[in-house]
JSON list of C-alpha atoms in Angstrom, two decimals:
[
{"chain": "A", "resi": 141, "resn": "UNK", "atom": "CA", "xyz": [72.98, 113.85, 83.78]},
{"chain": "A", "resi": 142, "resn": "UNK", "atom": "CA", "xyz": [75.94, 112.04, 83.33]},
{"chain": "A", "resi": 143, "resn": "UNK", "atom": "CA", "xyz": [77.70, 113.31, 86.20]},
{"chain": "A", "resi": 144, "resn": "UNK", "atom": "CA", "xyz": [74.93, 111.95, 88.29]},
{"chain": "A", "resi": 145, "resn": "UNK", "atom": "CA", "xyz": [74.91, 108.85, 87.28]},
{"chain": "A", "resi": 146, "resn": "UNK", "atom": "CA", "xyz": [78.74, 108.42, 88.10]},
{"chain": "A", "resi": 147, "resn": "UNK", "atom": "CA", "xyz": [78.59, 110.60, 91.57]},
{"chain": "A", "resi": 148, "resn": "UNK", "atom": "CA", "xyz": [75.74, 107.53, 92.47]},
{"chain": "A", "resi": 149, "resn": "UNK", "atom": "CA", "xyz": [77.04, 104.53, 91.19]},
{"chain": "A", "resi": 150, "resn": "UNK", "atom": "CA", "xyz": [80.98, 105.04, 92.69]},
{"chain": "A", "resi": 151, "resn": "UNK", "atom": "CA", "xyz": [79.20, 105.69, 95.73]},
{"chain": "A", "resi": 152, "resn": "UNK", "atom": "CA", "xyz": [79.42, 102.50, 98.66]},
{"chain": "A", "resi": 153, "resn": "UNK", "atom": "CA", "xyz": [82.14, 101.96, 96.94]},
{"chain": "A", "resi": 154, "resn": "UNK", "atom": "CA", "xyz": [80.53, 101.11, 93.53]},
{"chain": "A", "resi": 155, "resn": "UNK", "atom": "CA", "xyz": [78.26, 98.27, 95.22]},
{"chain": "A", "resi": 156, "resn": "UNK", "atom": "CA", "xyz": [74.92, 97.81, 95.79]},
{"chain": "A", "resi": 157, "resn": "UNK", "atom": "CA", "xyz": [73.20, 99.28, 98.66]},
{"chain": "A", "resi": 158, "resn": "UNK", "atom": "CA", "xyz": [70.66, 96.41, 99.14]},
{"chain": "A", "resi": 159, "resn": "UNK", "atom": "CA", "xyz": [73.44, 93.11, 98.44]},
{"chain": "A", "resi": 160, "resn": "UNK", "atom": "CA", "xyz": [76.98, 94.36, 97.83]},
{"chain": "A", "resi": 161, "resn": "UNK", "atom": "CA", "xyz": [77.12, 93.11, 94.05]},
{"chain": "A", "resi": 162, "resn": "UNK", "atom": "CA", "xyz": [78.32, 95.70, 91.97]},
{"chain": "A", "resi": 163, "resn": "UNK", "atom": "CA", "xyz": [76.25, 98.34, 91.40]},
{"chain": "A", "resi": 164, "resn": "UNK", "atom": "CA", "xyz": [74.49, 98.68, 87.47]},
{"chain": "A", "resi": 165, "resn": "UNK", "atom": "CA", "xyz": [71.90, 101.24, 87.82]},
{"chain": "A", "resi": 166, "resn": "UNK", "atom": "CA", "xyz": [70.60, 104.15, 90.32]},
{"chain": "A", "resi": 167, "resn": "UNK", "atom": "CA", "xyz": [67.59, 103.53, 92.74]},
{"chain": "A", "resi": 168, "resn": "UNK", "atom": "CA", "xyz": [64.71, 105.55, 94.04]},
{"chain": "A", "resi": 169, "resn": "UNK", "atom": "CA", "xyz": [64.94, 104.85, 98.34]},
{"chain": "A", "resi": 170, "resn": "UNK", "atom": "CA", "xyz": [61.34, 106.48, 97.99]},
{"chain": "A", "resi": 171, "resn": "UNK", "atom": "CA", "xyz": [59.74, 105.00, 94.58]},
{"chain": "A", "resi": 172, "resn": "UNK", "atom": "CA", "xyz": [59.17, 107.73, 91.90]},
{"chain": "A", "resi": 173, "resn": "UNK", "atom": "CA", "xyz": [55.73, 106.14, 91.25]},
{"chain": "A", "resi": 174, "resn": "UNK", "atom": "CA", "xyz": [55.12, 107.21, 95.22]},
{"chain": "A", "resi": 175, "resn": "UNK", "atom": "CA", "xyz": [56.37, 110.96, 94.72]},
{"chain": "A", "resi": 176, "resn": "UNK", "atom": "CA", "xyz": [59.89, 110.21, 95.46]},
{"chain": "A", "resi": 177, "resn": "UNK", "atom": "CA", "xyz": [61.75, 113.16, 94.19]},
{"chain": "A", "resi": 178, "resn": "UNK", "atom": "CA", "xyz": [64.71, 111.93, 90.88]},
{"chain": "A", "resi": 179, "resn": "UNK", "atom": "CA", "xyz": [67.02, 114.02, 93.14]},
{"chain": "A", "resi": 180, "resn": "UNK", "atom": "CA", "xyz": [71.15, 112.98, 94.56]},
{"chain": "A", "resi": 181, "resn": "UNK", "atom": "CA", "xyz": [69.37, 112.96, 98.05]},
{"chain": "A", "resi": 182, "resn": "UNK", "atom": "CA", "xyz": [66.50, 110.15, 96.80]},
{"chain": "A", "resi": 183, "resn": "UNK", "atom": "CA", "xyz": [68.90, 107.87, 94.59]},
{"chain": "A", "resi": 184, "resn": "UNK", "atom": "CA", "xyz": [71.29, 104.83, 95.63]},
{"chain": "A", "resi": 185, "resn": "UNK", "atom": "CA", "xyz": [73.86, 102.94, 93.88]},
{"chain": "A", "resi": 186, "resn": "UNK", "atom": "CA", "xyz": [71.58, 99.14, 93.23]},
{"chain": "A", "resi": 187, "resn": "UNK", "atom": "CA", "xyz": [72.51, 96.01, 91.33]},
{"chain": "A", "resi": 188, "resn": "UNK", "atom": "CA", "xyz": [69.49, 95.18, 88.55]},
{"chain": "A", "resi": 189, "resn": "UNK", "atom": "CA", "xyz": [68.26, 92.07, 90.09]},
{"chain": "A", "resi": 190, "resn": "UNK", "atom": "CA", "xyz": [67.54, 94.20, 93.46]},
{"chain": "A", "resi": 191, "resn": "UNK", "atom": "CA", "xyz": [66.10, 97.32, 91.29]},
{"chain": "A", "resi": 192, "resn": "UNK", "atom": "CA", "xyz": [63.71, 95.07, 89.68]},
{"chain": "A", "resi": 193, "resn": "UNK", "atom": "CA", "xyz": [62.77, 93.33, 92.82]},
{"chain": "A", "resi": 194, "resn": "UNK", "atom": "CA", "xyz": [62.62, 96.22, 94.94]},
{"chain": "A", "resi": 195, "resn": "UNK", "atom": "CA", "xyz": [60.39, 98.19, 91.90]},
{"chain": "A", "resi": 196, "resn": "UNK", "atom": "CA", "xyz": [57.93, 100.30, 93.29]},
{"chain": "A", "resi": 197, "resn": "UNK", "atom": "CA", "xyz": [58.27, 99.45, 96.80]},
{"chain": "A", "resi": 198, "resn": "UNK", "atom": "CA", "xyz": [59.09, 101.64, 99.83]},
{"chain": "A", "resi": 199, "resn": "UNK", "atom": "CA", "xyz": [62.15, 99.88, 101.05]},
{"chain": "A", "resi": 200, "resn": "UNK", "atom": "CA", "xyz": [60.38, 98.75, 104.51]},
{"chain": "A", "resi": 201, "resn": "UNK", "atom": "CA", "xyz": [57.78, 97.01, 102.73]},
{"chain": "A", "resi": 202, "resn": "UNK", "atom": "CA", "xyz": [60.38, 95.23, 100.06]},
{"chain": "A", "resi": 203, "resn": "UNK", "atom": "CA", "xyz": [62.55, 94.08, 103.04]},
{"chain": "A", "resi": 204, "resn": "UNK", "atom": "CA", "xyz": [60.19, 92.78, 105.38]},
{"chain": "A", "resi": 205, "resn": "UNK", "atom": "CA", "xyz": [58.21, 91.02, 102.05]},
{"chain": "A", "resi": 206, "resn": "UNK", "atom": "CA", "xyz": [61.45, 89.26, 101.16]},
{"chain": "A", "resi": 207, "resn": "UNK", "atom": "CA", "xyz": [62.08, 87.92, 104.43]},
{"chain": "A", "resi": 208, "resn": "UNK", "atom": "CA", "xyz": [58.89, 86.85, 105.31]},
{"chain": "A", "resi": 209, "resn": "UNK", "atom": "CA", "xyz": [59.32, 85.12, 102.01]},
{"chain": "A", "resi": 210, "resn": "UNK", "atom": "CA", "xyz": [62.33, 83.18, 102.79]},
{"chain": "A", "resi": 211, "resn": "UNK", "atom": "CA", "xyz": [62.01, 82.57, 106.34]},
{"chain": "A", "resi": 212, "resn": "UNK", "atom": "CA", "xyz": [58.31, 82.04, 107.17]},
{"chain": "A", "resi": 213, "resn": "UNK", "atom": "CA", "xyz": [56.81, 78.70, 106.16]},
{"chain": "A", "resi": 214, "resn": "UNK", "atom": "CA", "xyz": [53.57, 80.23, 106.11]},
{"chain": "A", "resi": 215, "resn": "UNK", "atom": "CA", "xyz": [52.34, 76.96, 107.82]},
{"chain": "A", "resi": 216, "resn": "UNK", "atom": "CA", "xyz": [50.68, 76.29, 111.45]},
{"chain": "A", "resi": 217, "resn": "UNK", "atom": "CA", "xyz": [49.78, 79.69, 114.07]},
{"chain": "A", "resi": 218, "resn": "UNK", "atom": "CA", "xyz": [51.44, 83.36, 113.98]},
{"chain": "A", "resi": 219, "resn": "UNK", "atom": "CA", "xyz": [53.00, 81.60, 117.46]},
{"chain": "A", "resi": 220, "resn": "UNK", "atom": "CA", "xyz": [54.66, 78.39, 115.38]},
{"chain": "A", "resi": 221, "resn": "UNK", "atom": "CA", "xyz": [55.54, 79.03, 111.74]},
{"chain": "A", "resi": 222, "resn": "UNK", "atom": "CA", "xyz": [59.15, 80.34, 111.23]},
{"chain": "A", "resi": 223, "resn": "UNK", "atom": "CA", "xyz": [61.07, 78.17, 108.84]},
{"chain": "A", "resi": 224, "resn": "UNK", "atom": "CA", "xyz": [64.45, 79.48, 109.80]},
{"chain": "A", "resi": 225, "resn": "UNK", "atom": "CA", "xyz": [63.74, 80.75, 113.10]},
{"chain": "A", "resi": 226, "resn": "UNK", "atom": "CA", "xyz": [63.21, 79.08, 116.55]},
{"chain": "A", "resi": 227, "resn": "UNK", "atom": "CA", "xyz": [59.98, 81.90, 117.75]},
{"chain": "A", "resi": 228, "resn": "UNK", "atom": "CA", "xyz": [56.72, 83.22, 116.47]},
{"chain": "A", "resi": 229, "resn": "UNK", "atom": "CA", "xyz": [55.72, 85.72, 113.29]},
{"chain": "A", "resi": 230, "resn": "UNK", "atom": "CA", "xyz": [56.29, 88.11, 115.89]},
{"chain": "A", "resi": 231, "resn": "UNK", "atom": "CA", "xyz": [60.03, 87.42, 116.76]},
{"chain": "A", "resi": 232, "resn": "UNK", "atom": "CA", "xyz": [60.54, 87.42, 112.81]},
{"chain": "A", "resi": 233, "resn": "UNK", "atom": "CA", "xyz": [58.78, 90.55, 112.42]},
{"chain": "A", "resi": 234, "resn": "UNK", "atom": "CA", "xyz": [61.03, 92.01, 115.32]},
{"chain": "A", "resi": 235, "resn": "UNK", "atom": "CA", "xyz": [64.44, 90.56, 113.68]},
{"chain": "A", "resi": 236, "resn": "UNK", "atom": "CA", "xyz": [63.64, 91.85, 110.15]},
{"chain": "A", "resi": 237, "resn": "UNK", "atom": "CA", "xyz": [62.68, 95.38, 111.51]},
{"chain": "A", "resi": 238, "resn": "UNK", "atom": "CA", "xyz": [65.97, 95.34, 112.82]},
{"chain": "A", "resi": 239, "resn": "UNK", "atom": "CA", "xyz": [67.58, 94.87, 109.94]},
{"chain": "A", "resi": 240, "resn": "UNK", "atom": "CA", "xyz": [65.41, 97.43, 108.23]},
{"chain": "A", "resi": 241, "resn": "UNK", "atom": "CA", "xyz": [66.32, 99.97, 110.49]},
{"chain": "A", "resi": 242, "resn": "UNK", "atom": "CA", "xyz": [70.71, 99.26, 109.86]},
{"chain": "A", "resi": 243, "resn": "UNK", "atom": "CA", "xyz": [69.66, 99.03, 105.90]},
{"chain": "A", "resi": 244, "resn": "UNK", "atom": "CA", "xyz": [67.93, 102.46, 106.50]},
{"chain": "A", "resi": 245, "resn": "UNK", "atom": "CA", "xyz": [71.14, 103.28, 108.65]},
{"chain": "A", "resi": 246, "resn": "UNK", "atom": "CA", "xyz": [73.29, 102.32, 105.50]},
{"chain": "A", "resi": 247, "resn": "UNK", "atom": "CA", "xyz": [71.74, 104.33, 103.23]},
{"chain": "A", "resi": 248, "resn": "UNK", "atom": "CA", "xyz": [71.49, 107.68, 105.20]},
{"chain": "A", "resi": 249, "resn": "UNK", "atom": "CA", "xyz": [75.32, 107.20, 105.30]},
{"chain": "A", "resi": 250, "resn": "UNK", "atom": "CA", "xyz": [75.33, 106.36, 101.44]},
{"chain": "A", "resi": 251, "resn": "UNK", "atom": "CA", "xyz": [73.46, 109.25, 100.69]},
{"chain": "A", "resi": 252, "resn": "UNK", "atom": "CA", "xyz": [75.08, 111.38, 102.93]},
{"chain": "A", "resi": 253, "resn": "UNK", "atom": "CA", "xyz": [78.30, 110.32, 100.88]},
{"chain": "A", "resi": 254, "resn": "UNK", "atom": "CA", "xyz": [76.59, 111.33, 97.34]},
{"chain": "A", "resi": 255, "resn": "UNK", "atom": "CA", "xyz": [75.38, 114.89, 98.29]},
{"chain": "A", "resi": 256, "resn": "UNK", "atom": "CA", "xyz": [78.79, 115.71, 100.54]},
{"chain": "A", "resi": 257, "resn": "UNK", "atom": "CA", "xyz": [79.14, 119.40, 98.73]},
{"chain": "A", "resi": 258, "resn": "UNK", "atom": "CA", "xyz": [82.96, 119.03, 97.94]},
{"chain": "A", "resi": 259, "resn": "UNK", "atom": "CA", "xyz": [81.66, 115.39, 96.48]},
{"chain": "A", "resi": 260, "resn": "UNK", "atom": "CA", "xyz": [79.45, 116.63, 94.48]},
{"chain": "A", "resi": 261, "resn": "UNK", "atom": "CA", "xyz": [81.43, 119.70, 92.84]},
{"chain": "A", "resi": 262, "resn": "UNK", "atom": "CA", "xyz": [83.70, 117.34, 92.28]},
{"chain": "A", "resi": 263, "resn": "UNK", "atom": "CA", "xyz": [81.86, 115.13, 89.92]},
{"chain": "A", "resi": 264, "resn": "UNK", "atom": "CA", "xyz": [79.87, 118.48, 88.27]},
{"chain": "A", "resi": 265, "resn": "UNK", "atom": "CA", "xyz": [83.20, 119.93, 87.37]},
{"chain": "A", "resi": 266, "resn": "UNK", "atom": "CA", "xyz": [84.43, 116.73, 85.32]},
{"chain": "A", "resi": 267, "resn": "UNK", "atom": "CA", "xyz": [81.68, 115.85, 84.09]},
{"chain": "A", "resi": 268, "resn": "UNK", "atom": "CA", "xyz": [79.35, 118.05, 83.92]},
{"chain": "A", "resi": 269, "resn": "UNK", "atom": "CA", "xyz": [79.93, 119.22, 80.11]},
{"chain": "A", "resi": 270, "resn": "UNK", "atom": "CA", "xyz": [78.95, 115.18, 79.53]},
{"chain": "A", "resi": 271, "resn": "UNK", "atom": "CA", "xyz": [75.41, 116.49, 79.38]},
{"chain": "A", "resi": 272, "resn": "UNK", "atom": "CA", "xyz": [72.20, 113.44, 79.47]},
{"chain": "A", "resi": 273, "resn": "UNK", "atom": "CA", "xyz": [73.64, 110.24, 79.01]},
{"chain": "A", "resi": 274, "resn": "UNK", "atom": "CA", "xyz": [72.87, 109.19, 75.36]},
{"chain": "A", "resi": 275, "resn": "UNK", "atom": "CA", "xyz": [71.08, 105.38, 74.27]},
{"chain": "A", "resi": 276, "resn": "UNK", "atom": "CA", "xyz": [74.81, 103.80, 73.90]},
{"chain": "A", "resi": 277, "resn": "UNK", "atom": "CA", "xyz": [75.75, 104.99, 77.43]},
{"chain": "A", "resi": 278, "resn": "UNK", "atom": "CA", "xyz": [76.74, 102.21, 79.89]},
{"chain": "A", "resi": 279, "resn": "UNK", "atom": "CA", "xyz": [76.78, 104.00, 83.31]},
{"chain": "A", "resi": 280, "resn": "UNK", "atom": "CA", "xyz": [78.28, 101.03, 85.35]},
{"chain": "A", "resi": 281, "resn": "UNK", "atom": "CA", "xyz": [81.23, 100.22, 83.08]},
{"chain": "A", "resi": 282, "resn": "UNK", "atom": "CA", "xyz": [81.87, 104.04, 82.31]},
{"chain": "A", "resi": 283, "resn": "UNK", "atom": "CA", "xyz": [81.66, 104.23, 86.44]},
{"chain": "A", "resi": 284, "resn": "UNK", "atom": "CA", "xyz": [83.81, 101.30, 86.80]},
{"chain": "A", "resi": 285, "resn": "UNK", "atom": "CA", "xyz": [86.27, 102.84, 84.41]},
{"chain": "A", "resi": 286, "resn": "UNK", "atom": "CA", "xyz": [86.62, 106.43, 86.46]},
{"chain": "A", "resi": 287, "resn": "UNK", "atom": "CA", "xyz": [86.21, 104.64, 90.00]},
{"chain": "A", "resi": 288, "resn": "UNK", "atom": "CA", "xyz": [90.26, 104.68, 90.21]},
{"chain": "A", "resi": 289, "resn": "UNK", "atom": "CA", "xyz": [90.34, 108.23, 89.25]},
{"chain": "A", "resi": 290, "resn": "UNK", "atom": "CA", "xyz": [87.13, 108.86, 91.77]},
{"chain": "A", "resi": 291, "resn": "UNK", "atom": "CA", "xyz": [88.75, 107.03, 94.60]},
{"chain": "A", "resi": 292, "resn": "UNK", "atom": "CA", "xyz": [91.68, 108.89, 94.18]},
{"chain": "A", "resi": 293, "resn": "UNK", "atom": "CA", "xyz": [90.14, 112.33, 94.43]},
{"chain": "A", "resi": 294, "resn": "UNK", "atom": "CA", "xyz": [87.99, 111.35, 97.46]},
{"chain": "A", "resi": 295, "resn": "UNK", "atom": "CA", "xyz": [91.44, 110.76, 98.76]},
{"chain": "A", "resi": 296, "resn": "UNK", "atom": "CA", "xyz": [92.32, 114.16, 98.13]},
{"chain": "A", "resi": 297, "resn": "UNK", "atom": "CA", "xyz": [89.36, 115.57, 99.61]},
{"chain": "A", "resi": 298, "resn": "UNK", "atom": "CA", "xyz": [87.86, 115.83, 96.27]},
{"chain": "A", "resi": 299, "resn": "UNK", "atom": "CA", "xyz": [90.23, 118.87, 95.09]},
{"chain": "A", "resi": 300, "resn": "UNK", "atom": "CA", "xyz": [88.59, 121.73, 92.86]},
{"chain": "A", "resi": 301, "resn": "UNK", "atom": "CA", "xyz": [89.01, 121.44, 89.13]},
{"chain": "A", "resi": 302, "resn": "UNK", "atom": "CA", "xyz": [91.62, 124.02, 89.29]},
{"chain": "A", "resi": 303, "resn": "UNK", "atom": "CA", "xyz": [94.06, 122.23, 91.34]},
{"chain": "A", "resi": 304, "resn": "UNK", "atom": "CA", "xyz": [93.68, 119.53, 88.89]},
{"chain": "A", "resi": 305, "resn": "UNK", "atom": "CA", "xyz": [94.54, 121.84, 85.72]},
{"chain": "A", "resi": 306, "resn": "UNK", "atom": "CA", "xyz": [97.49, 123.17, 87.46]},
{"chain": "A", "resi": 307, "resn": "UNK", "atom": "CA", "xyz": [99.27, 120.31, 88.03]},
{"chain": "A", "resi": 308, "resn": "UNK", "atom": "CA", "xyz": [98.55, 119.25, 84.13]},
{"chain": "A", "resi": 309, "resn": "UNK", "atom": "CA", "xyz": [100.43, 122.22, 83.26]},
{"chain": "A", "resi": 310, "resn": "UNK", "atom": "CA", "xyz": [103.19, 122.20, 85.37]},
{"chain": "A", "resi": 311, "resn": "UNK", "atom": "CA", "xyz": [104.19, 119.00, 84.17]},
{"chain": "A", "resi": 312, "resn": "UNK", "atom": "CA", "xyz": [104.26, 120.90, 80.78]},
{"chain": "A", "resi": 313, "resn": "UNK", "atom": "CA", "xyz": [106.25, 123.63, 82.32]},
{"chain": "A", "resi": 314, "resn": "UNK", "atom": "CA", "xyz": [103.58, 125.93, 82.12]},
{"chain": "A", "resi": 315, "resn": "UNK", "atom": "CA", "xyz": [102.50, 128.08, 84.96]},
{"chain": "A", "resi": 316, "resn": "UNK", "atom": "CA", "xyz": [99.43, 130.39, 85.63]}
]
C-alpha cells in the first residue's frame, strides 16, 4: 500500500538504514526468500545499491561478508592477514560483530519508529484511500515530496485526521 511505502521510506529521516544515502526503496531486515514476513515490523527505509547488495541476506551475514571483503587481505594465517587492521581474523571478526550488533541497534529503533501506533494512524488516515501503488509510482520522490508535511506532523505528535480537517475549515469560517 501506498501508505506503507511512505510511513517506511520518511522513516530515519528518509535515509538509508545501512549508509545514510537517501532512501529509494523498502527492505526486508529478515529476507522474504528466508520467511521474513512483508510486514511495517520486517521493512526498513534502504538506498538501491545496499538493497541489491544486501539481496537475500540476513543482515549479519551481509555485514560481516562486506567487511571481511574490504578489510581482510585474505593473504598469510587467520593470526596475520588484516589489510586495514593491526590483529588477527579474529580481532576483525570481533570489531565487525560490533558493529553488527549497533546496526541491529539502529534498526530496532528504526522500526520501532515505523510501527509507533499514533505513527502509523497517521500515515493510514492520509493515505490510506491511495490504495497499491500503481507501475508509474515513484515512492522516494512522492516520499521526498510529503517528508515536510510528515516531519511536521511527527512534530505534532502525529495529530488524528480530524484535528487536521478542523483547522481546514476554520480557516474557511466553518465550524463543526
Amino acid at each position: 500500500m501506498v501508505w506503507e511505502w511512505l510511513a517506511v521510506l520518511t522513516a530515519n529521516e528518509g535515509k538509508c538504514v545501512y549508509c545514510g544515502e537517501q532512501a529509494q526503496t523498502m527492505d526486508h531486515v529478515i529476507p522474504f526468500a528466508d520467511g521474513g514476513l512483508d510486514d511495517l515490523p520486517n521493512l526498513v527505509p534502504s538506498c538501491h545499491s545496499c538493497n541489491l547488495r544486501k539481496s537475500d541476506k540476513a543482515l549479519p551475514v551481509w555485514w560481516m561478508s562486506m567487511d571481511l571483503k574490504y578489510r581482510w587481505s585474505g593473504e598469510g594465517t587467520p593470526q596475520d592477514g588484516a589489510m586495514y587492521m593491526d590483529g588477527s581474523l579474529r580481532d576483525l571478526y570481533l570489531s565487525t560483530h560490533e558493529e553488527v550488533l549497533a546496526v541491529l541497534d539502529e534498526l530496532d529503533l528504526v522500526c520501532q519508529e515505523i510501527t509507533h501506533e499514533r505513527r502509523t494512524a497517521w500515515f493510514r488516515d492520509r493515505y490510506d484511500w491511495w490504495g497499491y501503488p500503481g507501475r508509474s509510482f515513484d515512492p522516494a520522490s512522492r516520499a521526498s515530496s510529503q517528508m515536510a508535511r510528515i516531519k511536521k506532523a511527527g512534530a505534532d505528535g502525529w495529530p488524528p485526521l480530524s484535528v487536521e480537517i478542523n483547522k481546514i475549515l476554520a480557516k474557511h469560517g466553518i465550524s463543526l
